[in-house]
Short mmCIF file of C-alpha atoms in Angstrom, two decimals:
data_model
loop_
_atom_site.label_atom_id
_atom_site.label_comp_id
_atom_site.label_asym_id
_atom_site.label_seq_id
_atom_site.Cartn_x
_atom_site.Cartn_y
_atom_site.Cartn_z
CA MET A 1 272.99 314.10 108.46
CA SER A 2 275.05 311.67 106.39
CA PRO A 3 276.82 308.33 107.06
CA LYS A 4 280.54 308.82 107.74
CA LEU A 5 281.55 306.27 105.09
CA PHE A 6 279.69 308.20 102.38
CA SER A 7 281.20 311.54 103.42
CA MET A 8 284.70 310.00 103.54
CA PHE A 9 284.32 308.75 99.97
CA LYS A 10 282.89 312.11 98.89
CA ASN A 11 285.78 314.03 100.47
CA GLN A 12 288.34 311.52 99.19
CA GLU A 13 289.62 310.82 102.71
CA LEU A 14 290.38 307.14 102.04
CA SER A 15 293.83 306.22 100.79
CA SER A 16 294.82 302.72 99.65
CA SER A 17 297.24 302.39 102.59
CA GLN A 18 294.52 303.30 105.08
CA ILE A 19 292.10 300.84 103.50
CA ARG A 20 294.70 298.09 104.00
CA LYS A 21 295.05 299.10 107.66
CA ASP A 22 291.27 299.06 108.05
CA ILE A 23 291.07 295.54 106.61
CA VAL A 24 293.69 294.26 109.07
CA ALA A 25 291.98 296.03 111.98
CA GLY A 26 288.62 294.57 110.97
CA ILE A 27 290.00 291.02 110.95
CA ILE A 28 291.61 291.50 114.38
CA VAL A 29 288.39 292.91 115.85
CA ALA A 30 286.47 289.94 114.41
CA ILE A 31 288.83 287.58 116.26
CA ILE A 32 288.08 289.47 119.48
CA ALA A 33 284.33 289.56 118.76
CA LEU A 34 283.99 285.83 117.95
CA PRO A 35 284.11 284.35 121.50
CA LEU A 36 282.41 287.44 122.95
CA SER A 37 279.43 287.19 120.60
CA ILE A 38 278.93 283.51 121.42
CA ALA A 39 279.33 284.08 125.17
CA LEU A 40 276.96 287.06 125.24
CA ALA A 41 274.29 285.13 123.35
CA ILE A 42 274.43 282.19 125.75
CA SER A 43 274.32 284.47 128.81
CA SER A 44 271.32 286.22 127.26
CA GLY A 45 269.41 282.93 127.20
CA VAL A 46 269.57 282.34 123.44
CA SER A 47 271.56 279.92 121.29
CA PRO A 48 275.23 280.74 120.47
CA GLU A 49 274.77 281.54 116.77
CA LYS A 50 272.34 284.37 117.63
CA GLY A 51 275.28 286.39 118.96
CA LEU A 52 277.23 285.94 115.74
CA ILE A 53 274.19 286.81 113.63
CA THR A 54 273.85 290.03 115.65
CA ALA A 55 277.51 290.97 115.19
CA ILE A 56 277.32 290.18 111.48
CA PHE A 57 274.14 292.00 110.45
CA ALA A 58 273.95 294.78 113.03
CA GLY A 59 277.72 295.27 112.86
CA PHE A 60 277.61 295.61 109.06
CA VAL A 61 274.72 298.10 109.01
CA ILE A 62 276.10 300.21 111.88
CA ALA A 63 279.48 300.50 110.15
CA LEU A 64 277.96 301.19 106.72
CA LEU A 65 275.46 303.85 107.80
CA GLY A 66 276.79 305.08 111.16
CA GLY A 67 277.79 308.55 112.23
CA SER A 68 281.19 307.39 113.54
CA LYS A 69 284.24 306.44 111.51
CA VAL A 70 285.31 303.60 113.78
CA GLN A 71 282.25 302.31 115.66
CA ILE A 72 282.04 298.51 115.99
CA GLY A 73 278.48 297.33 116.57
CA GLY A 74 277.28 294.05 118.00
CA PRO A 75 275.93 292.37 121.15
CA THR A 76 277.26 293.80 124.41
CA GLY A 77 277.20 292.92 128.11
CA ALA A 78 274.82 295.81 128.82
CA PHE A 79 271.94 293.90 127.22
CA VAL A 80 272.44 290.48 128.82
CA VAL A 81 270.07 290.89 131.78
CA ILE A 82 267.45 292.74 129.73
CA VAL A 83 267.45 290.15 126.92
CA TYR A 84 267.41 287.24 129.37
CA GLY A 85 264.34 288.68 131.08
CA ILE A 86 262.50 289.25 127.80
CA VAL A 87 263.24 285.74 126.52
CA LYS A 88 262.13 284.20 129.82
CA SER A 89 258.84 286.14 129.87
CA HIS A 90 257.98 286.45 126.16
CA GLY A 91 260.11 283.89 124.32
CA MET A 92 262.35 284.43 121.29
CA ASP A 93 259.48 285.88 119.25
CA GLY A 94 258.92 288.46 121.97
CA LEU A 95 262.60 289.42 121.88
CA ILE A 96 262.53 289.86 118.10
CA ILE A 97 259.41 292.05 118.32
CA ALA A 98 260.96 294.15 121.11
CA THR A 99 264.21 294.54 119.12
CA LEU A 100 262.28 295.61 115.99
CA MET A 101 260.34 298.16 118.06
CA ALA A 102 263.57 299.40 119.66
CA GLY A 103 265.05 299.82 116.19
CA VAL A 104 262.12 302.00 115.10
CA ILE A 105 262.40 304.05 118.32
CA LEU A 106 266.12 304.60 117.71
CA ILE A 107 265.46 305.79 114.15
CA LEU A 108 262.85 308.24 115.43
CA MET A 109 265.28 309.42 118.12
CA GLY A 110 267.85 310.16 115.42
CA LEU A 111 265.38 311.92 113.10
CA LEU A 112 264.10 314.01 116.03
CA LYS A 113 267.72 314.86 116.93
CA VAL A 114 267.50 313.33 120.41
CA GLY A 115 271.20 312.53 120.04
CA ASN A 116 271.91 316.16 120.88
CA LEU A 117 270.22 315.70 124.27
CA ILE A 118 271.75 312.38 125.40
CA LYS A 119 275.08 314.11 126.02
CA TYR A 120 273.39 316.01 128.86
CA VAL A 121 272.76 312.81 130.87
CA PRO A 122 274.86 313.32 134.05
CA LYS A 123 278.05 311.29 134.25
CA THR A 124 277.09 310.11 137.74
CA ILE A 125 274.13 308.29 136.16
CA THR A 126 276.05 306.77 133.24
CA VAL A 127 278.89 305.59 135.51
CA GLY A 128 276.35 304.27 138.04
CA PHE A 129 274.30 302.17 135.65
CA THR A 130 277.33 301.01 133.61
CA SER A 131 279.01 299.66 136.75
CA GLY A 132 275.68 298.24 137.95
CA ILE A 133 275.27 296.38 134.65
CA ALA A 134 278.84 295.06 135.07
CA VAL A 135 277.92 293.56 138.45
CA THR A 136 274.71 291.97 137.11
CA LEU A 137 276.69 290.52 134.18
CA LEU A 138 279.21 289.09 136.64
CA ILE A 139 276.41 287.48 138.66
CA THR A 140 275.03 285.74 135.57
CA GLN A 141 278.35 283.92 135.06
CA PHE A 142 278.49 282.05 138.38
CA LYS A 143 276.30 279.17 137.20
CA ASP A 144 278.58 278.06 134.35
CA LEU A 145 281.82 278.96 136.15
CA LEU A 146 280.85 276.72 139.09
CA GLY A 147 279.18 274.06 136.94
CA LEU A 148 275.88 274.38 138.83
CA GLN A 149 273.00 272.27 137.52
CA ILE A 150 269.98 274.60 137.42
CA GLN A 151 267.13 274.09 134.98
CA ASN A 152 265.46 277.50 135.19
CA VAL A 153 267.71 280.34 136.30
CA PRO A 154 265.71 283.44 137.40
CA ALA A 155 266.11 286.68 135.47
CA GLU A 156 266.69 289.04 138.42
CA ALA A 157 270.17 289.34 139.95
CA MET A 158 269.11 288.85 143.57
CA GLU A 159 266.95 285.85 142.66
CA LYS A 160 269.88 284.40 140.71
CA LEU A 161 272.10 284.56 143.78
CA GLU A 162 269.40 282.84 145.82
CA SER A 163 269.09 280.13 143.17
CA TYR A 164 272.85 279.57 143.20
CA MET A 165 272.82 279.13 146.96
CA HIS A 166 269.99 276.58 146.78
CA ASN A 167 271.88 274.56 144.16
CA ILE A 168 275.43 274.91 145.51
CA THR A 169 275.55 271.15 146.16
CA THR A 170 275.78 270.61 142.37
CA PHE A 171 279.12 272.48 142.28
CA ASP A 172 281.58 270.78 139.89
CA ILE A 173 285.25 271.12 140.80
CA LEU A 174 286.59 270.29 137.30
CA THR A 175 284.40 272.95 135.70
CA PHE A 176 285.60 275.50 138.24
CA ILE A 177 289.28 274.60 137.70
CA VAL A 178 289.00 274.95 133.91
CA GLY A 179 287.13 278.26 134.23
CA THR A 180 289.59 279.67 136.79
CA ALA A 181 292.54 278.64 134.60
CA CYS A 182 290.97 280.55 131.70
CA ILE A 183 290.56 283.67 133.86
CA LEU A 184 294.24 283.50 134.85
CA ILE A 185 295.30 283.04 131.21
CA MET A 186 293.34 286.15 130.18
CA ILE A 187 294.82 288.19 133.06
CA TYR A 188 298.46 287.25 132.41
CA TRP A 189 298.56 286.58 128.65
CA PRO A 190 298.90 290.31 127.69
CA LYS A 191 302.27 290.30 129.50
CA ILE A 192 303.43 287.71 126.95
CA ASN A 193 301.72 288.99 123.80
CA LYS A 194 299.47 292.02 123.42
CA ASN A 195 298.56 291.41 119.78
CA ILE A 196 296.70 288.10 120.20
CA PRO A 197 293.60 288.37 122.45
CA GLY A 198 293.88 286.37 125.67
CA SER A 199 290.28 285.21 125.25
CA ILE A 200 291.19 283.35 122.04
CA ILE A 201 294.19 281.68 123.73
CA ALA A 202 292.06 280.65 126.73
CA LEU A 203 289.32 279.33 124.46
CA ILE A 204 291.65 277.27 122.24
CA LEU A 205 293.78 275.85 125.06
CA SER A 206 290.86 274.91 127.31
CA THR A 207 288.92 273.34 124.43
CA LEU A 208 291.95 271.23 123.47
CA VAL A 209 292.62 270.15 127.07
CA VAL A 210 288.98 269.18 127.67
CA LYS A 211 288.85 267.25 124.38
CA VAL A 212 292.24 265.49 124.64
CA PHE A 213 291.84 264.45 128.28
CA ASN A 214 288.11 263.73 127.87
CA ILE A 215 287.16 265.93 130.82
CA GLN A 216 283.44 265.52 131.50
CA ILE A 217 282.13 269.06 131.76
CA ASP A 218 279.39 270.96 129.91
CA THR A 219 280.24 272.17 126.41
CA ILE A 220 278.25 274.22 123.91
CA GLY A 221 277.46 271.00 122.02
CA SER A 222 276.14 269.18 125.10
CA VAL A 223 273.87 272.08 126.07
CA TYR A 224 272.79 273.18 122.57
CA ASN A 225 272.09 270.18 120.38
CA ASN A 226 270.76 272.10 117.38
CA LEU A 227 273.66 274.50 116.80
CA SER A 228 273.37 275.98 113.30
CA SER A 229 276.04 277.41 111.01
CA SER A 230 273.56 278.56 108.35
CA ILE A 231 272.17 282.07 107.99
CA PRO A 232 268.38 282.03 108.44
CA ALA A 233 266.06 283.73 105.98
CA PRO A 234 264.74 287.08 107.23
CA SER A 235 261.36 286.78 108.92
CA ILE A 236 258.99 288.65 111.23
CA PRO A 237 257.02 286.81 113.93
CA ASP A 238 253.26 287.22 114.16
CA MET A 239 252.60 290.62 115.69
CA SER A 240 249.39 291.49 117.48
CA LEU A 241 248.37 294.22 119.90
CA GLU A 242 248.32 291.67 122.71
CA LYS A 243 251.98 290.85 122.02
CA ILE A 244 253.15 294.41 121.35
CA VAL A 245 251.74 296.23 124.42
CA PRO A 246 253.68 294.23 127.09
CA LEU A 247 256.86 294.73 125.05
CA ILE A 248 256.70 298.54 124.84
CA GLN A 249 258.67 299.09 128.06
CA PRO A 250 261.41 296.54 127.19
CA ALA A 251 261.67 298.06 123.69
CA VAL A 252 262.09 301.56 125.13
CA THR A 253 264.72 300.23 127.56
CA ILE A 254 266.66 298.61 124.71
CA ALA A 255 266.45 301.78 122.61
CA VAL A 256 267.56 304.14 125.41
CA LEU A 257 270.41 301.87 126.49
CA ALA A 258 271.55 301.32 122.89
CA GLY A 259 271.45 305.06 122.27
CA ILE A 260 273.39 306.00 125.39
CA GLU A 261 276.00 303.24 125.09
CA SER A 262 276.61 303.77 121.37
CA LEU A 263 277.05 307.53 121.79
CA LEU A 264 279.36 307.02 124.78
CA SER A 265 281.43 304.73 122.56
CA CYS A 266 281.48 307.43 119.87
CA VAL A 267 282.71 310.03 122.38
CA VAL A 268 285.53 307.72 123.51
CA SER A 269 286.60 306.94 119.93
CA ASP A 270 286.39 310.62 118.87
CA LYS A 271 289.17 311.41 121.34
CA MET A 272 291.25 308.52 120.02
CA ILE A 273 291.10 309.56 116.35
CA ASP A 274 290.61 313.33 116.82
CA ASP A 275 287.26 313.39 115.02
CA LYS A 276 283.65 314.36 115.72
CA HIS A 277 280.80 311.89 115.25
CA ASP A 278 277.27 312.65 114.04
CA SER A 279 275.16 311.53 117.01
CA ASN A 280 271.79 311.58 115.22
CA MET A 281 273.08 309.66 112.19
CA GLU A 282 274.55 307.15 114.63
CA LEU A 283 271.15 306.67 116.31
CA VAL A 284 269.49 306.07 112.93
CA ALA A 285 272.18 303.50 112.04
CA GLN A 286 271.79 301.80 115.43
CA GLY A 287 268.05 301.56 114.77
CA LEU A 288 268.54 300.07 111.31
CA GLY A 289 271.19 297.71 112.70
CA ASN A 290 268.83 296.42 115.37
CA ILE A 291 266.06 295.92 112.81
CA ALA A 292 268.48 293.97 110.57
CA SER A 293 269.58 291.84 113.53
CA ALA A 294 265.98 291.08 114.53
CA LEU A 295 264.92 290.16 110.98
CA PHE A 296 267.60 287.45 110.90
CA GLY A 297 266.80 286.21 114.42
CA GLY A 298 269.52 288.09 116.28
CA ILE A 299 269.48 290.00 119.56
CA PRO A 300 269.79 293.74 120.38
CA ALA A 301 273.01 295.48 119.39
CA THR A 302 274.81 298.69 120.16
CA GLY A 303 278.23 300.26 119.80
CA ALA A 304 280.76 298.14 121.68
CA ILE A 305 283.25 300.43 123.45
CA ALA A 306 285.99 297.81 123.98
CA ARG A 307 285.82 296.48 120.41
CA THR A 308 285.70 300.02 119.00
CA ALA A 309 288.81 300.94 121.02
CA ALA A 310 290.55 297.76 119.81
CA ASN A 311 289.64 298.74 116.24
CA VAL A 312 291.37 302.13 116.62
CA LYS A 313 294.41 300.69 118.42
CA ASN A 314 294.93 298.25 115.54
CA GLY A 315 294.89 300.95 112.86
CA GLY A 316 291.19 301.28 111.99
CA LYS A 317 290.20 304.80 110.96
CA SER A 318 287.21 304.30 108.69
CA PRO A 319 283.93 302.31 108.65
CA ILE A 320 285.60 299.81 106.32
CA SER A 321 287.12 298.08 109.37
CA GLY A 322 283.64 297.58 110.85
CA ILE A 323 282.37 296.14 107.56
CA VAL A 324 285.37 293.78 107.31
CA HIS A 325 284.76 292.71 110.94
CA ALA A 326 281.20 291.69 110.03
CA VAL A 327 282.20 289.86 106.83
CA THR A 328 285.01 288.00 108.64
CA LEU A 329 282.56 286.83 111.31
CA LEU A 330 280.16 285.66 108.58
CA LEU A 331 282.86 283.56 106.91
CA THR A 332 283.99 282.20 110.28
CA MET A 333 280.44 281.22 111.24
CA LEU A 334 279.86 279.39 107.94
CA VAL A 335 283.15 277.47 108.12
CA LEU A 336 284.05 276.96 111.80
CA MET A 337 280.71 276.89 113.66
CA PRO A 338 280.68 273.05 113.98
CA LEU A 339 283.90 273.30 116.05
CA ALA A 340 282.17 275.64 118.50
CA LYS A 341 280.33 272.61 119.92
CA LEU A 342 283.58 271.58 121.61
CA ILE A 343 283.96 274.83 123.59
CA PRO A 344 283.41 274.35 127.36
CA MET A 345 280.65 276.54 128.81
CA THR A 346 282.88 277.57 131.70
CA VAL A 347 285.31 279.20 129.24
CA LEU A 348 282.59 281.53 128.02
CA SER A 349 281.69 282.46 131.59
CA ALA A 350 285.37 283.19 132.26
CA ILE A 351 285.51 285.49 129.22
CA LEU A 352 282.47 287.43 130.40
CA ILE A 353 283.81 287.70 133.95
CA ILE A 354 286.81 289.57 132.50
CA VAL A 355 284.44 291.61 130.31
CA SER A 356 282.31 292.55 133.33
CA TYR A 357 285.37 293.66 135.27
CA ASN A 358 286.65 295.79 132.38
CA MET A 359 283.18 297.17 131.75
CA GLY A 360 282.72 298.54 135.27
CA GLU A 361 283.98 302.08 135.78
CA TRP A 362 285.50 301.34 139.19
CA LYS A 363 288.19 304.03 139.03
CA GLU A 364 285.63 306.70 138.14
CA MET A 365 283.33 305.56 140.96
CA LYS A 366 286.17 305.88 143.46
CA GLU A 367 287.12 309.33 142.19
CA MET A 368 283.48 310.46 142.33
CA LEU A 369 283.40 309.89 146.08
CA HIS A 370 285.06 313.32 146.31
CA LEU A 371 282.14 315.00 144.53
CA PRO A 372 279.40 316.84 146.48
CA LYS A 373 277.20 314.48 148.54
CA LYS A 374 274.19 314.94 146.25
CA ASP A 375 276.21 313.64 143.27
CA VAL A 376 277.45 310.67 145.30
CA VAL A 377 273.84 309.86 146.24
CA VAL A 378 272.80 309.90 142.55
CA LEU A 379 275.79 307.73 141.61
CA TYR A 380 275.20 305.01 144.18
CA ALA A 381 271.42 305.09 143.94
CA THR A 382 271.72 304.41 140.19
CA PHE A 383 274.37 301.73 140.78
CA ILE A 384 272.43 299.83 143.49
CA LEU A 385 269.02 300.10 141.79
CA THR A 386 270.49 298.72 138.53
CA ILE A 387 271.58 295.60 140.40
CA VAL A 388 268.58 295.14 142.69
CA PHE A 389 265.80 296.16 140.26
CA ASP A 390 266.53 297.08 136.65
CA LEU A 391 267.90 299.76 134.36
CA VAL A 392 264.57 301.55 133.87
CA VAL A 393 264.08 302.06 137.62
CA ALA A 394 267.74 303.01 138.10
CA ILE A 395 267.87 305.66 135.35
CA GLY A 396 264.41 307.00 136.27
CA VAL A 397 265.28 307.43 139.95
CA GLY A 398 268.77 308.73 139.10
CA ILE A 399 267.41 311.46 136.81
CA ALA A 400 264.65 312.33 139.32
CA LEU A 401 267.21 312.72 142.12
CA HIS A 402 269.51 314.78 139.89
CA LEU A 403 266.66 317.14 138.93
CA MET A 404 265.48 317.41 142.54
CA PHE A 405 268.98 318.31 143.81
CA SER A 406 269.44 320.77 140.93
CA LEU A 407 266.17 322.54 141.79
CA MET A 408 267.09 322.63 145.46
CA GLN A 409 270.45 324.19 144.54
CA LYS A 410 268.79 326.83 142.32
CA ASN A 411 266.28 327.72 145.04
CA LYS A 412 269.11 328.06 147.54
CA VAL A 413 271.00 330.38 145.18
CA LYS A 414 267.88 332.53 144.67
CA LYS A 415 267.28 332.69 148.43
CA ASP A 416 270.90 333.72 149.02
CA ASP A 417 270.56 336.44 146.34
CA LEU A 418 267.37 337.78 147.97
CA ASP A 419 269.00 337.76 151.40
CA MET A 420 271.96 339.67 150.02
CA LYS A 421 269.73 342.28 148.32
CA GLU A 422 267.74 342.75 151.56
CA ALA A 423 270.96 343.18 153.50
CA ILE A 424 272.10 345.86 151.05
#
C-alpha cells in the first residue's frame, strides 16, 4: 500500500512534458472548483470560505497520498444535506468533531482493507442513493433561486419543501430572473466554448450585471458580513463524551459516503487513463484529507467525480494536477476572496442546480427498469428513502432488501434442485 505519487516517482513515470500538462490541468480544475466550493459551502450551512479551505487542504492531502493518479478531492454535493443537518443540530464545532471522527474511521477502513469490499455494494444501491442525493441537493437550491426570505430553513428535504410553500409570498422576481439566466448560460455556453467552464462565465456576467445596474438582490457580502480571506490556524474544538456520542452516527455516515463516492470516482477515472487504483490507500488518504480539512475549519471531503473527469480530459495523468489545483485555489482565496462578496446568491444556486442534474444517474435509472423486479425495488426504495429520510436509512434498507432477495433466490434454486433430484 503506497501513494500513487510516490510510486510514480520511484518508477520514473513522470516526464517533464507530462508534468507541464498536469500543471495546466490543475489550474483548469481549480477554476472549475472555485465557484463549486463556495456554492457547496453555502448550501451546507457554513460560510463560503469553508468550501475553499476544504478543497485546498483535503484536495492537497488526497492528491499527495491517494491511491489514484488523478483523483481530485474536495467538497461535493453528496455531503450538503448531511453537513447542513449536523451544523443545524450540533453547530460548527459538532461538524468539525464529526469530520475528524470520520477521518479516523476512513483510515481504519483503509488499514483493515475495507476498500476491497466496497466494490461489492450493488449498483442498484449506488445509483439509487446517488440520484436521491441529487434530488435533495436540487431541493436545497430553491430558496436562493427564488429569493425566498426564510430565517431557519429545515434540514430535511420534505420539511424544506413545506417551508418554501409557507414563504412563497416572499418570492423575488429579479432574483429568479438572474438565477434562470445563469442556468441558461451554463446549458448553452458549451456550444460556444468547451474549454472555459460555463459556471465561471455565468458567475462573472451575473456579478457584473448586478453590480453595474445596482440590482437589489442578495449577494454573498450581504448575507455573510464576516467573509475571511485568511487561512485559520489549525485547531480542535473541545471534545467530551457528551459531544462525541451523538456524533458517532453522522461520522459513520460521512465516512461510508466518502469511501463509496471516492472509490466510485477512482473506478471511473481508471477507465479513462487505463490504470488501476489502490482502494485501501485511497481510503487512508481520504481519512487524512478529512482530518486536515477539519483542523483548519473545513467541511467533509471526498473524491469529486466531475472534477476528476475534468482533470483527465484536460491532460492530467498524475497527482501533481491535484496538488496544483489545491495550491491555485489557495492563491485565489488569498488574493480574490474580497471580490466574492459581490457574487449574487442566486448564481450559486443556479450552479448547484446544474451540478445536481449532472450528478443524478437518470440514464442508468431508466435502463435499470428492465432489470428483474427485485432489483428495481431495491433501486427505487434506496432512491425514495434517500430523499424522504436520509442516506443511512436508504443504504441500510437497500442492503437489507438486496440480501433478503438474494437469500430467497438461493432458497428457490435449492428447492428446484431438490425437486429435480426427487423427480429423477
